[in-house]
PDB file of C-alpha atoms and ligand atoms in Angstrom:
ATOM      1  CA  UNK A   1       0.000   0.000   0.000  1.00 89.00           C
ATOM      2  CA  UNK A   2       1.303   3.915  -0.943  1.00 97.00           C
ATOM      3  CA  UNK A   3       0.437   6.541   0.847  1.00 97.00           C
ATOM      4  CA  UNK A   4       0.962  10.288   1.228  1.00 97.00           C
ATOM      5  CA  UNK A   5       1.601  11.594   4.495  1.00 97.00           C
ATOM      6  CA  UNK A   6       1.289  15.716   4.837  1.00 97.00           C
ATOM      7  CA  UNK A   7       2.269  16.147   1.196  1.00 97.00           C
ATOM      8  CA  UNK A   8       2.658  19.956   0.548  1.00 96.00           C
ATOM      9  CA  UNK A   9       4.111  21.265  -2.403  1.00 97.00           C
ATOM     10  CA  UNK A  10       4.188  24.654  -4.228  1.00 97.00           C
ATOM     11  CA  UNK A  11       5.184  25.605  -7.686  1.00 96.00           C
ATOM     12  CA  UNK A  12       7.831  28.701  -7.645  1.00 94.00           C
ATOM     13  CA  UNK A  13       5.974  31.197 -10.149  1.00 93.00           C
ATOM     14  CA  UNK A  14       7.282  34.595 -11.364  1.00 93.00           C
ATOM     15  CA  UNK A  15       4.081  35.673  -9.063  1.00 93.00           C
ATOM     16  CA  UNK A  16       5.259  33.742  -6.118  1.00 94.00           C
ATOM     17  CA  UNK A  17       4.444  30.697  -4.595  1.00 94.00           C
ATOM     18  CA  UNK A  18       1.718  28.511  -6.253  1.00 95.00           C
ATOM     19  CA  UNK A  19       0.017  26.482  -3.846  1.00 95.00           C
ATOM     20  CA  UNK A  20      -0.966  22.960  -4.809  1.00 96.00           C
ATOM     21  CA  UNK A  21      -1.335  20.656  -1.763  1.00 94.00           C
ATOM     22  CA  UNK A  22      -1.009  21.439   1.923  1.00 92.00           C
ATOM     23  CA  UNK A  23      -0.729  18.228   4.355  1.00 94.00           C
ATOM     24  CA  UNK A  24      -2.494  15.765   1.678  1.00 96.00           C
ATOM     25  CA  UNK A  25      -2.941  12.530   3.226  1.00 97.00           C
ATOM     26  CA  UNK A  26      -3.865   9.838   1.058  1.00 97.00           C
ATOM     27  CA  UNK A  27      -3.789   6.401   0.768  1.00 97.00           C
ATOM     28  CA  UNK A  28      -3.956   4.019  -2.371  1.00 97.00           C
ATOM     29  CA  UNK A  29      -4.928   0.286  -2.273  1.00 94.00           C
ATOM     30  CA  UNK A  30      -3.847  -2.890  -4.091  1.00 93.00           C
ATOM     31  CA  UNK A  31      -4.947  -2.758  -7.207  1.00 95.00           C
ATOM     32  CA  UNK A  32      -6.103  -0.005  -9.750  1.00 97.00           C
ATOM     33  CA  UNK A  33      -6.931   3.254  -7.704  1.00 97.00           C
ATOM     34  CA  UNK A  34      -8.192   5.909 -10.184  1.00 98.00           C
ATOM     35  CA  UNK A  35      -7.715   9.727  -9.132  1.00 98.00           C
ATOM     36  CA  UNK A  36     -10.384  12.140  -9.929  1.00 98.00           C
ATOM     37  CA  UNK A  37     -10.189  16.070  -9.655  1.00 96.00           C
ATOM     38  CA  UNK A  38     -11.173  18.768 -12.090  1.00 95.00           C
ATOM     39  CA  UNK A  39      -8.218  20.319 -14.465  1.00 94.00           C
ATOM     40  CA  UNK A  40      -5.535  21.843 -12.019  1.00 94.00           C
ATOM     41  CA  UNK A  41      -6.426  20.270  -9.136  1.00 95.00           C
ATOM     42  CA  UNK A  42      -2.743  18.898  -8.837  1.00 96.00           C
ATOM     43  CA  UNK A  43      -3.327  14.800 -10.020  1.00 97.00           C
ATOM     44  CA  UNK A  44       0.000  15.339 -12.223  1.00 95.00           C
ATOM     45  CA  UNK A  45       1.716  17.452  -9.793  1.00 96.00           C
ATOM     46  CA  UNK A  46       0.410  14.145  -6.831  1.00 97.00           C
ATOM     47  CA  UNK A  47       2.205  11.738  -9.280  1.00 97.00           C
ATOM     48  CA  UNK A  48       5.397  13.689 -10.157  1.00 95.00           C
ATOM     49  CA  UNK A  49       5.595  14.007  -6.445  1.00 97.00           C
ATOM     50  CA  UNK A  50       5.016   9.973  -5.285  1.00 97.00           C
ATOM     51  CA  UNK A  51       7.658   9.425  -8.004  1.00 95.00           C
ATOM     52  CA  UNK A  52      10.208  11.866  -6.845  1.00 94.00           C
ATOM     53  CA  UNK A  53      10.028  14.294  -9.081  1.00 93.00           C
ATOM     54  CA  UNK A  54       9.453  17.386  -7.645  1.00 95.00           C
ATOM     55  CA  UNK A  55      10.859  18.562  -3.822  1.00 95.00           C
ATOM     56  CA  UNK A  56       8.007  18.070  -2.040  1.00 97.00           C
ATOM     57  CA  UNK A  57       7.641  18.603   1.962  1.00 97.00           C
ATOM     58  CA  UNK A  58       6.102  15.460   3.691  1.00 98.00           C
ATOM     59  CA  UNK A  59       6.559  11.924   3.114  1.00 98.00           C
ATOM     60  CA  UNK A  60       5.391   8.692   0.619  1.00 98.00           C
ATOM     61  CA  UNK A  61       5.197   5.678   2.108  1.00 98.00           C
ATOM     62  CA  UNK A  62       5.302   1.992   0.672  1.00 97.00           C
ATOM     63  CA  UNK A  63       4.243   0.171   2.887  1.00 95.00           C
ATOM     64  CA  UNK A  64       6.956   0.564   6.213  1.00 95.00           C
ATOM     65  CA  UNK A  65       9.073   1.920   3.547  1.00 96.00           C
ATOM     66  CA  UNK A  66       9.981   5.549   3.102  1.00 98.00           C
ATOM     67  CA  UNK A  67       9.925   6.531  -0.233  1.00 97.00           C
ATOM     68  CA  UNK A  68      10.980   9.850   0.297  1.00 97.00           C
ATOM     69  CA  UNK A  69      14.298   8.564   1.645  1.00 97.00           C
ATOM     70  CA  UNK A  70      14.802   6.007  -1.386  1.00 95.00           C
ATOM     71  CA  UNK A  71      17.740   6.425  -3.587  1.00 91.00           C
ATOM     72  CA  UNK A  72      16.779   6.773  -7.378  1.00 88.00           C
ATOM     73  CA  UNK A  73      17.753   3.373  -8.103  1.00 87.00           C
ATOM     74  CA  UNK A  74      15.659   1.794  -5.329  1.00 91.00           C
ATOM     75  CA  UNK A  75      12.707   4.519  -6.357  1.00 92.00           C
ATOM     76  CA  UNK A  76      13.112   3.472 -10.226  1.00 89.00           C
ATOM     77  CA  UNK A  77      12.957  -0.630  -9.203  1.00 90.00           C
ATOM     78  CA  UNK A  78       9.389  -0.151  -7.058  1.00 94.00           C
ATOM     79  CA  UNK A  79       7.852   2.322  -9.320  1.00 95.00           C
ATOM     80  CA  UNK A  80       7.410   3.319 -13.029  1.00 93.00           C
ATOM     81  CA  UNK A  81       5.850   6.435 -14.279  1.00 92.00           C
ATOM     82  CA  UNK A  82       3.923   7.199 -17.565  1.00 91.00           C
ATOM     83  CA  UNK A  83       3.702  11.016 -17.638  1.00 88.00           C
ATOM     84  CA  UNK A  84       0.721  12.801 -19.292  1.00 86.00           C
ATOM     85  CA  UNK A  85       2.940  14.501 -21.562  1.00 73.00           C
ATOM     86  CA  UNK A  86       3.484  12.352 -24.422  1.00 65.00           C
ATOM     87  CA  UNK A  87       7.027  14.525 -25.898  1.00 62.00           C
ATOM     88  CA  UNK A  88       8.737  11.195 -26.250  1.00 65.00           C
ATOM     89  CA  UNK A  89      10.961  11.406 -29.341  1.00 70.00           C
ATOM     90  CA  UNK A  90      12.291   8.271 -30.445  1.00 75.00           C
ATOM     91  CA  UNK A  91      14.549   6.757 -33.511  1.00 79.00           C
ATOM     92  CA  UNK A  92      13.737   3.522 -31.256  1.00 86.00           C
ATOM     93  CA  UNK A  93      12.025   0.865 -32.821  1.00 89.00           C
ATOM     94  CA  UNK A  94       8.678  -0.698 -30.558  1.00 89.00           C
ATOM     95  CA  UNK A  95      10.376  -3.720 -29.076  1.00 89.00           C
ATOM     96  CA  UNK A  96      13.500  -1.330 -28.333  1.00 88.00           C
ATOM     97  CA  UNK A  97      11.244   1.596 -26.277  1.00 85.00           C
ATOM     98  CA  UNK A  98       9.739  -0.781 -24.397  1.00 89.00           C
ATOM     99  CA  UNK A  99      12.662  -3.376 -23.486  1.00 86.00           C
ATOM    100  CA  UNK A 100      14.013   0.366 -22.325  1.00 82.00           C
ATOM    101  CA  UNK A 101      11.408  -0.308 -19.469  1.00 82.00           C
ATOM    102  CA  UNK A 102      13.372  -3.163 -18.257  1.00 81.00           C
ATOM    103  CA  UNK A 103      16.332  -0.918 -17.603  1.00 72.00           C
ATOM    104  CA  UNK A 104      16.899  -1.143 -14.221  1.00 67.00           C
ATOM    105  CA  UNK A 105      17.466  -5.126 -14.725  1.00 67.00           C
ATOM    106  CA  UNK A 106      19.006  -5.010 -17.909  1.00 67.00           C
ATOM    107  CA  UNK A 107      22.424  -6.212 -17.692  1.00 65.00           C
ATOM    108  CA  UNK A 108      25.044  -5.539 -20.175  1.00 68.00           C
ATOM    109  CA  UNK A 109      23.478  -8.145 -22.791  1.00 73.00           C
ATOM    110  CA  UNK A 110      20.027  -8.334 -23.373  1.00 76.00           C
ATOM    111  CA  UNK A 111      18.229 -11.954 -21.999  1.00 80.00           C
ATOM    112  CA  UNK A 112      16.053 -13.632 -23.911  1.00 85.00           C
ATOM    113  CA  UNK A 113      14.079 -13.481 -20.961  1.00 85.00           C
ATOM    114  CA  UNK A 114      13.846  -9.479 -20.996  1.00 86.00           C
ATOM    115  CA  UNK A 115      12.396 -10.303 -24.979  1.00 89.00           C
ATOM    116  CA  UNK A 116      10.178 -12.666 -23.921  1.00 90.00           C
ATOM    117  CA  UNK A 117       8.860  -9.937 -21.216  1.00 89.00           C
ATOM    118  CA  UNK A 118       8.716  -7.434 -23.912  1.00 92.00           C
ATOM    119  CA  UNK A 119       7.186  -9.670 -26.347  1.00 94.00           C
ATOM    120  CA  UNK A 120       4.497 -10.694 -23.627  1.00 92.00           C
ATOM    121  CA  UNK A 121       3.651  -7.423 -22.395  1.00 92.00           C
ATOM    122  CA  UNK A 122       2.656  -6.612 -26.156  1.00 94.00           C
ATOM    123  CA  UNK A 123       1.008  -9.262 -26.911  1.00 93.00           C
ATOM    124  CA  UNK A 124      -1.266  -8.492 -23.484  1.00 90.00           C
ATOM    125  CA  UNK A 125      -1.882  -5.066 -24.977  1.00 91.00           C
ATOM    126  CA  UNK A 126      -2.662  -6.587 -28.340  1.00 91.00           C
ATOM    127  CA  UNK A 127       0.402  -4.350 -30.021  1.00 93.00           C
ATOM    128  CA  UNK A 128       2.841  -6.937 -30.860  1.00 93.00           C
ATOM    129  CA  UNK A 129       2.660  -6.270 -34.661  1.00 95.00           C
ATOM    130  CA  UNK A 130       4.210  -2.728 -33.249  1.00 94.00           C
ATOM    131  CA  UNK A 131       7.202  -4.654 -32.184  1.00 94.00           C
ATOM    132  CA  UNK A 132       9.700  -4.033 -35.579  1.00 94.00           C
ATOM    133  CA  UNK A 133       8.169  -0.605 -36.313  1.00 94.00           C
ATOM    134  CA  UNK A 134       9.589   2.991 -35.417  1.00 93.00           C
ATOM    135  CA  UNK A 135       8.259   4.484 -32.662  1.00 91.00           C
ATOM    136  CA  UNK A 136       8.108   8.111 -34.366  1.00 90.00           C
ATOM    137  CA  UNK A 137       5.941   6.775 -36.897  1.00 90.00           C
ATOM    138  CA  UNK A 138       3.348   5.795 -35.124  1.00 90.00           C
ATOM    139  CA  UNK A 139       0.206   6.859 -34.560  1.00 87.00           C
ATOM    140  CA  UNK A 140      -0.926   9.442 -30.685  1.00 85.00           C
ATOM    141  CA  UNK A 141      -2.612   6.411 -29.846  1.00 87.00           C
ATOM    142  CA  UNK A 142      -0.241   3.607 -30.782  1.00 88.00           C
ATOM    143  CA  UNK A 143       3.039   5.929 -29.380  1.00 89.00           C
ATOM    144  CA  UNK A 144       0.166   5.605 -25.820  1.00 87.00           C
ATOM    145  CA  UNK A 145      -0.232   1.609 -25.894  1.00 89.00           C
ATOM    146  CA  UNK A 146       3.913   1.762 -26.592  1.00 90.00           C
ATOM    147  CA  UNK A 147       4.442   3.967 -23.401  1.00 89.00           C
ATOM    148  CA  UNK A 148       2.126   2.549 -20.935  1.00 90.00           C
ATOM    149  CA  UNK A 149       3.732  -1.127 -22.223  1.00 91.00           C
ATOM    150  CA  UNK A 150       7.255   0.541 -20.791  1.00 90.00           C
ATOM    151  CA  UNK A 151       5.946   1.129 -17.743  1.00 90.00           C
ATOM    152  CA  UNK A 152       4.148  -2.519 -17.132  1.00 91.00           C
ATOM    153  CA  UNK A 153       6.893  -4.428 -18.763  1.00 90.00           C
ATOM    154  CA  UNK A 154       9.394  -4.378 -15.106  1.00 84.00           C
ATOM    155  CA  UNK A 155       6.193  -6.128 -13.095  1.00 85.00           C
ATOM    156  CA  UNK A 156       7.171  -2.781 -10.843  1.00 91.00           C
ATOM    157  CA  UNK A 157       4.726  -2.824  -7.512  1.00 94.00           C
ATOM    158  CA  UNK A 158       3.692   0.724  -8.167  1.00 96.00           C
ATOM    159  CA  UNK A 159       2.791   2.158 -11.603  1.00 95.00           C
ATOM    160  CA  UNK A 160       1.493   5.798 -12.221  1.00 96.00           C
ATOM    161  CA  UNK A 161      -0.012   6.289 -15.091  1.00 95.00           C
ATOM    162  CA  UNK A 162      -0.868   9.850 -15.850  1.00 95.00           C
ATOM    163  CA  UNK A 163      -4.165   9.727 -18.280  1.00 94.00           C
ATOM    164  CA  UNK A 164      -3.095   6.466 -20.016  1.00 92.00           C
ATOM    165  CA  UNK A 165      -5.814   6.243 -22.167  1.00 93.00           C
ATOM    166  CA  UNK A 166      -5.801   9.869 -23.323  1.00 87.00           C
ATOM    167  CA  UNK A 167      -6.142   9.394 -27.005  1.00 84.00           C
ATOM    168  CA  UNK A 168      -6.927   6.038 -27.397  1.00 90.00           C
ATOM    169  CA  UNK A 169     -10.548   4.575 -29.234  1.00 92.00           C
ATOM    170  CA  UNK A 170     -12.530   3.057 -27.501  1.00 94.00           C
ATOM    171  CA  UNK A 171     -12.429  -0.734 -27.752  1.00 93.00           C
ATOM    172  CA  UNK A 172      -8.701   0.098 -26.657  1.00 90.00           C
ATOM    173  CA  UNK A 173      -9.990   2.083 -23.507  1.00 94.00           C
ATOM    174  CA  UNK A 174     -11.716  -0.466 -22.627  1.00 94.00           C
ATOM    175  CA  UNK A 175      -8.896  -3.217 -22.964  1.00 91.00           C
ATOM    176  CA  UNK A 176      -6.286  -1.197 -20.997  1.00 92.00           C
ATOM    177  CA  UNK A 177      -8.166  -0.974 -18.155  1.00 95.00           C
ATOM    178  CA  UNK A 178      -9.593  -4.281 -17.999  1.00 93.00           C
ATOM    179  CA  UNK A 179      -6.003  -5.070 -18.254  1.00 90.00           C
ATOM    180  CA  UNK A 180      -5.010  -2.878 -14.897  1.00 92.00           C
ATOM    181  CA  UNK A 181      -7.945  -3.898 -13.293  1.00 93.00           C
ATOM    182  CA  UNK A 182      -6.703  -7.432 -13.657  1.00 91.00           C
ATOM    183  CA  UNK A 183      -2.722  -6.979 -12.854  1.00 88.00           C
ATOM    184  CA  UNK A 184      -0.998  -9.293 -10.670  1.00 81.00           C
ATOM    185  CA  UNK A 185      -2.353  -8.972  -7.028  1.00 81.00           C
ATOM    186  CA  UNK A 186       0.109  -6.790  -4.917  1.00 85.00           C
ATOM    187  CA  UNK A 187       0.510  -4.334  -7.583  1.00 92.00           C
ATOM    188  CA  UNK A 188      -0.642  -0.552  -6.955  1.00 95.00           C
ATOM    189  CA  UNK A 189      -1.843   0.935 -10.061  1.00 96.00           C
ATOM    190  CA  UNK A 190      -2.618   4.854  -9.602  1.00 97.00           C
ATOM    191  CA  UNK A 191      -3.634   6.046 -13.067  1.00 97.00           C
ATOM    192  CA  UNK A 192      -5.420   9.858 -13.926  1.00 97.00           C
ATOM    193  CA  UNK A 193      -8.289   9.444 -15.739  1.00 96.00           C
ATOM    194  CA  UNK A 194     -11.277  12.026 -16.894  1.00 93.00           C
ATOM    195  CA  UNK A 195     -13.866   9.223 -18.171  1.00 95.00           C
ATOM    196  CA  UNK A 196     -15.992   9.150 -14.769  1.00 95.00           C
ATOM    197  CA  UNK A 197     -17.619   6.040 -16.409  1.00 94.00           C
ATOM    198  CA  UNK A 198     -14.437   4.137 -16.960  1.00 96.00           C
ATOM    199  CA  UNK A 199     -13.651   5.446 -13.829  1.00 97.00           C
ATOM    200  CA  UNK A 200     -16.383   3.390 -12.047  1.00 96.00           C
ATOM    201  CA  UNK A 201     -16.425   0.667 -14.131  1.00 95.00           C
ATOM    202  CA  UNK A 202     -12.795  -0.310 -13.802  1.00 96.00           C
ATOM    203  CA  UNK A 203     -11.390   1.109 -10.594  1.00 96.00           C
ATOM    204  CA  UNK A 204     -11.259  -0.775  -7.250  1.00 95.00           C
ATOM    205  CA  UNK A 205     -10.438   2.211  -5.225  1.00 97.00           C
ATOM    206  CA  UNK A 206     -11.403   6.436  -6.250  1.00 98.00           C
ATOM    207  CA  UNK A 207      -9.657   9.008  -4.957  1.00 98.00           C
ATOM    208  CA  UNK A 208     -11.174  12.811  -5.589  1.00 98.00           C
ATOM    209  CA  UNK A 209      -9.115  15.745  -4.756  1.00 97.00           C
ATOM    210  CA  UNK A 210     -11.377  18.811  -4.521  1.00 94.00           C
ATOM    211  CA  UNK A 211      -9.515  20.892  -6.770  1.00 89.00           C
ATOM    212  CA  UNK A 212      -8.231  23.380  -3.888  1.00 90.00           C
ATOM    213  CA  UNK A 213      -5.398  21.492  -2.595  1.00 87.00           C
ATOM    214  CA  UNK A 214      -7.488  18.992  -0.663  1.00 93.00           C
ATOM    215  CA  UNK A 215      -8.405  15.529  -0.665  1.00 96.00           C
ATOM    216  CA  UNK A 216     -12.098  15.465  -1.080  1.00 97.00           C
ATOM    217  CA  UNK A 217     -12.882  12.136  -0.707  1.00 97.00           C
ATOM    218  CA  UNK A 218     -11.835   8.385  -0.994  1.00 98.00           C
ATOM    219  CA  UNK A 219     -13.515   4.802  -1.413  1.00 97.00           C
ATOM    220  CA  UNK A 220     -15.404   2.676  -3.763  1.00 95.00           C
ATOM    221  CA  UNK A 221     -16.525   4.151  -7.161  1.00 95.00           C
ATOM    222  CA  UNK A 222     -19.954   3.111  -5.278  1.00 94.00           C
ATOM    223  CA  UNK A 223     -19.260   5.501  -2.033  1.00 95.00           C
ATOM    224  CA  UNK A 224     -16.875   8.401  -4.132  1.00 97.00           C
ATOM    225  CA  UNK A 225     -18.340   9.165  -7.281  1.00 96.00           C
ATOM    226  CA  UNK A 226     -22.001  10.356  -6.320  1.00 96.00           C
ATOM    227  CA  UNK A 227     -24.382  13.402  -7.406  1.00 96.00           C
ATOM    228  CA  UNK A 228     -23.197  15.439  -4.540  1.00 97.00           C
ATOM    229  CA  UNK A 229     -19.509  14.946  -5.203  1.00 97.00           C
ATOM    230  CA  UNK A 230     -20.033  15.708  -9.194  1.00 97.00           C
ATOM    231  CA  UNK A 231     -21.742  19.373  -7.608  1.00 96.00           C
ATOM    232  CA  UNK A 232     -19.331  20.061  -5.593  1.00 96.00           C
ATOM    233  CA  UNK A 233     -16.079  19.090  -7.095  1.00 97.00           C
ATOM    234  CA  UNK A 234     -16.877  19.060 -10.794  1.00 96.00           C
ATOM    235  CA  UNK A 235     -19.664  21.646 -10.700  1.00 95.00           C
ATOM    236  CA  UNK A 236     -21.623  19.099 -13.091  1.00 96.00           C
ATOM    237  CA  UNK A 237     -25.193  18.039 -12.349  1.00 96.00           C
ATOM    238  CA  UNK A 238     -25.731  14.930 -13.125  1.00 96.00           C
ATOM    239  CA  UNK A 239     -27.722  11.902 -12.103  1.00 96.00           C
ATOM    240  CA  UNK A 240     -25.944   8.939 -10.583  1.00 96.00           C
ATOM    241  CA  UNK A 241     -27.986   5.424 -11.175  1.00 94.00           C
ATOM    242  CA  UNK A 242     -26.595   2.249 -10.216  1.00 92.00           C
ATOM    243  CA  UNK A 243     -26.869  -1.036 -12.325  1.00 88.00           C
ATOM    244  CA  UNK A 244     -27.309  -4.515 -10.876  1.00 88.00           C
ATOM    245  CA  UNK A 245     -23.902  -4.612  -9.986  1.00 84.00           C
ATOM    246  CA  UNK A 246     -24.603  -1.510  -7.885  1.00 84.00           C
ATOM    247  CA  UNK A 247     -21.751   0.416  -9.780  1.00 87.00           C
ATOM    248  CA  UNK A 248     -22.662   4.323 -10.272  1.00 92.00           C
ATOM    249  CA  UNK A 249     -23.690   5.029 -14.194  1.00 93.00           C
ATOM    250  CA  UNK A 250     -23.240   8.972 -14.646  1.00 95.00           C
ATOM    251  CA  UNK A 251     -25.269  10.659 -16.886  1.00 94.00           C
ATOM    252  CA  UNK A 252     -23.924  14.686 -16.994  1.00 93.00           C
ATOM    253  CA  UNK A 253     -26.430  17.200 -17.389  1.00 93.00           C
ATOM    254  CA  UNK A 254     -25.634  20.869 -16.717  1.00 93.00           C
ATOM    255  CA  UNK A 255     -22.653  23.090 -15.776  1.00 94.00           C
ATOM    256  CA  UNK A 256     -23.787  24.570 -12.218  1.00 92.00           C
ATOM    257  CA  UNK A 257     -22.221  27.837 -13.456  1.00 90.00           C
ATOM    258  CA  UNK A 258     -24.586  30.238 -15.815  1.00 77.00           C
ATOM    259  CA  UNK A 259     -22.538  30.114 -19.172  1.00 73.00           C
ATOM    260  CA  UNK A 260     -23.261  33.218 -21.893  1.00 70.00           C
ATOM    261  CA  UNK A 261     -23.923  31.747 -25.163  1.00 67.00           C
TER     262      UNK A 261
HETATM  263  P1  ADP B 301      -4.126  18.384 -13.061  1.00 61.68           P
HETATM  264  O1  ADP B 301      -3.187  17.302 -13.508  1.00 61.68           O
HETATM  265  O2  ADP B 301      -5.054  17.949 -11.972  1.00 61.68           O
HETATM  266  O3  ADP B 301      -4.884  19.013 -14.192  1.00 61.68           O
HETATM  267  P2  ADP B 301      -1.670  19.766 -12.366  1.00 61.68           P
HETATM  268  O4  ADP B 301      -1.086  18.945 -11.290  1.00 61.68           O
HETATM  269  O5  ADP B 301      -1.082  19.679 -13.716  1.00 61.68           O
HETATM  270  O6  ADP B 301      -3.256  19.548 -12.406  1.00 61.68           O
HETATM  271  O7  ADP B 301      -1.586  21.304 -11.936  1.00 61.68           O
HETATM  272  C1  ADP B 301      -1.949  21.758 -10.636  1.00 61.68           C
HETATM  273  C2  ADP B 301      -1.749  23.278 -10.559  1.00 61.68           C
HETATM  274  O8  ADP B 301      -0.360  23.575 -10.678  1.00 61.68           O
HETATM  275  C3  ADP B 301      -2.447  24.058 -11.669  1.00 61.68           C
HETATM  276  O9  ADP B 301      -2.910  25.261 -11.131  1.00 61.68           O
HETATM  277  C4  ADP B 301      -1.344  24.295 -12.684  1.00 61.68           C
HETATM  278  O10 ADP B 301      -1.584  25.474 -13.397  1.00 61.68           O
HETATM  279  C5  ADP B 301      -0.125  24.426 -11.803  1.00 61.68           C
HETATM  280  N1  ADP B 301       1.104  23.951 -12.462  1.00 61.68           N
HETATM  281  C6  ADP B 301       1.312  22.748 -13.031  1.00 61.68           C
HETATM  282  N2  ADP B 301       2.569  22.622 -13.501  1.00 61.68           N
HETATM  283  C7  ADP B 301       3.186  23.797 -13.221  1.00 61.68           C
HETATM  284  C8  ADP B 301       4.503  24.329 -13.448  1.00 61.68           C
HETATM  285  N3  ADP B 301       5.459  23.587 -14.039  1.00 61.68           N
HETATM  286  N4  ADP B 301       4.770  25.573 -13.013  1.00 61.68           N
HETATM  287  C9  ADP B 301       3.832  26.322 -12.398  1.00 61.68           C
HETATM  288  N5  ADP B 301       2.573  25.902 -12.143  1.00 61.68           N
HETATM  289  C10 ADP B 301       2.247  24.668 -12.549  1.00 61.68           C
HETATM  290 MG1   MG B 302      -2.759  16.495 -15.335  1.00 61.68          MG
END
């Protein structure tokens, strides 16, 4: 289990100090955790932060471990990171980029069983036809399924994902997170994602920050994503129904804010 404890951290802006979070506590579960939050409520700047990217005050824990304290090495061999930013350039071929993911392992030959990884790992995201072709030629949504299979391809215990399915279709929406919904028990998947309906249909643990520096609220999809929370944090009415399953369907409605036409 990862968890924040009093994470603060400001941006330095020409206009001072730009708060993000003060004292965030939160804690993520086995499994895929989803975090919700309206634009600039700080779900990049949380997962640059668990991975040691920015100088944060507080402290991540895995587990009894102190993150925080980790060496880089140690950091890169519990946790990998898929940014939101996709500025990857690349004369790498597929099956290079993501046997890149197996870095920290990689000794000074490559294994056939660090192919066999990368070759298995593509075939579970259905892109293994990728696996000879440049990664600068392909496609926003190919160059995503290439990324996001660097980042599962180490078995880490801890993967952020920063909107992973971000221009993807649909039937491959779908696929990814059915696949992180089903990784190996004991992994901690912590992914960004705007599709409240994926969102609840996938996720086995929400987490909503309220979009002023604050954890909102934490739980099921059932007990997080609700009409209340979608009013408050989102500023969306909506109606929440639940199917047979009892998982939350979302229809959006209205903005609650007057907009001029
Ligand atoms: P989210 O991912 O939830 O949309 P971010 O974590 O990217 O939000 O951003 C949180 C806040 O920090 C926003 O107000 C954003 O404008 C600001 N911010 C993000 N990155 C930087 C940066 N590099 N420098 C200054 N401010 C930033
Ligand atoms: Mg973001």
């Amino acid at each position: 289990m990862l968890r924040t404890e009093n994470l603060s951290f400001s941006y330095k802006t020409k206009k001072g100090p730009l708060p993000v979070f003060q004292d965030l506590n939160v804690s993520f579960s086995p499994g895929f955790n989803v975090v919700l939050g309206p634009n600039g409520s700080g779900k990049s700047t949380l997962l640059k932060s668990i991975f040691g990217l920015l100088p944060y005050e507080g402290t991540v824990w895995y587990q009894k471990e102190n993150v925080t304290a980790m060496g880089i090495d140690d950091k890169t061999k519990l946790m990998s990171y898929l940014p939101q930013m996709d500025t990857s350039f690349s004369v790498l071929t597929v099956l290079e980029m993501v046997l890149l993911g197996r870095l920290p392992e990689l000794g000074r030959k490559v294994k056939d069983e660090d192919l066999h990884s990368v070759m298995e790992i593509l075939a579970s995201l259905n892109i293994e036809r990728l696996a000879p072709r440049r990664f600068t030629e392909l496609s926003g949504g190919q160059k995503k399924m290439v990324l996001v299979a660097q980042a599962l391809v180490r078995n880490p215990k801890v993967i952020l994902l920063d909107e992973p399915v971000n221009s993807l279709d649909l039937q491959k929406q779908l696929e990814l997170c059915h696949l992180l919904r089903c990784l190996e028990e004991g992994t901690s998947i912590i992914a960004v994602l705007h599709d409240l309906n994926l969102a609840v249909q996938f996720a086995h643990h929400i987490v909503v920050l309220n979009g002023k520096g604050k954890l909102y609220g934490a739980g099921s999809p059932r007990e997080t994503v609700t009409e209340k929370m979608l009013r408050e944090v989102y500023g969306v009415v909506a109606s929440v129904n639940y199917d047979k399953n009892g998982r939350p369907a979302i229809s959006a409605i209205r903005s609650t804010r007057d907009v001029v036409a």
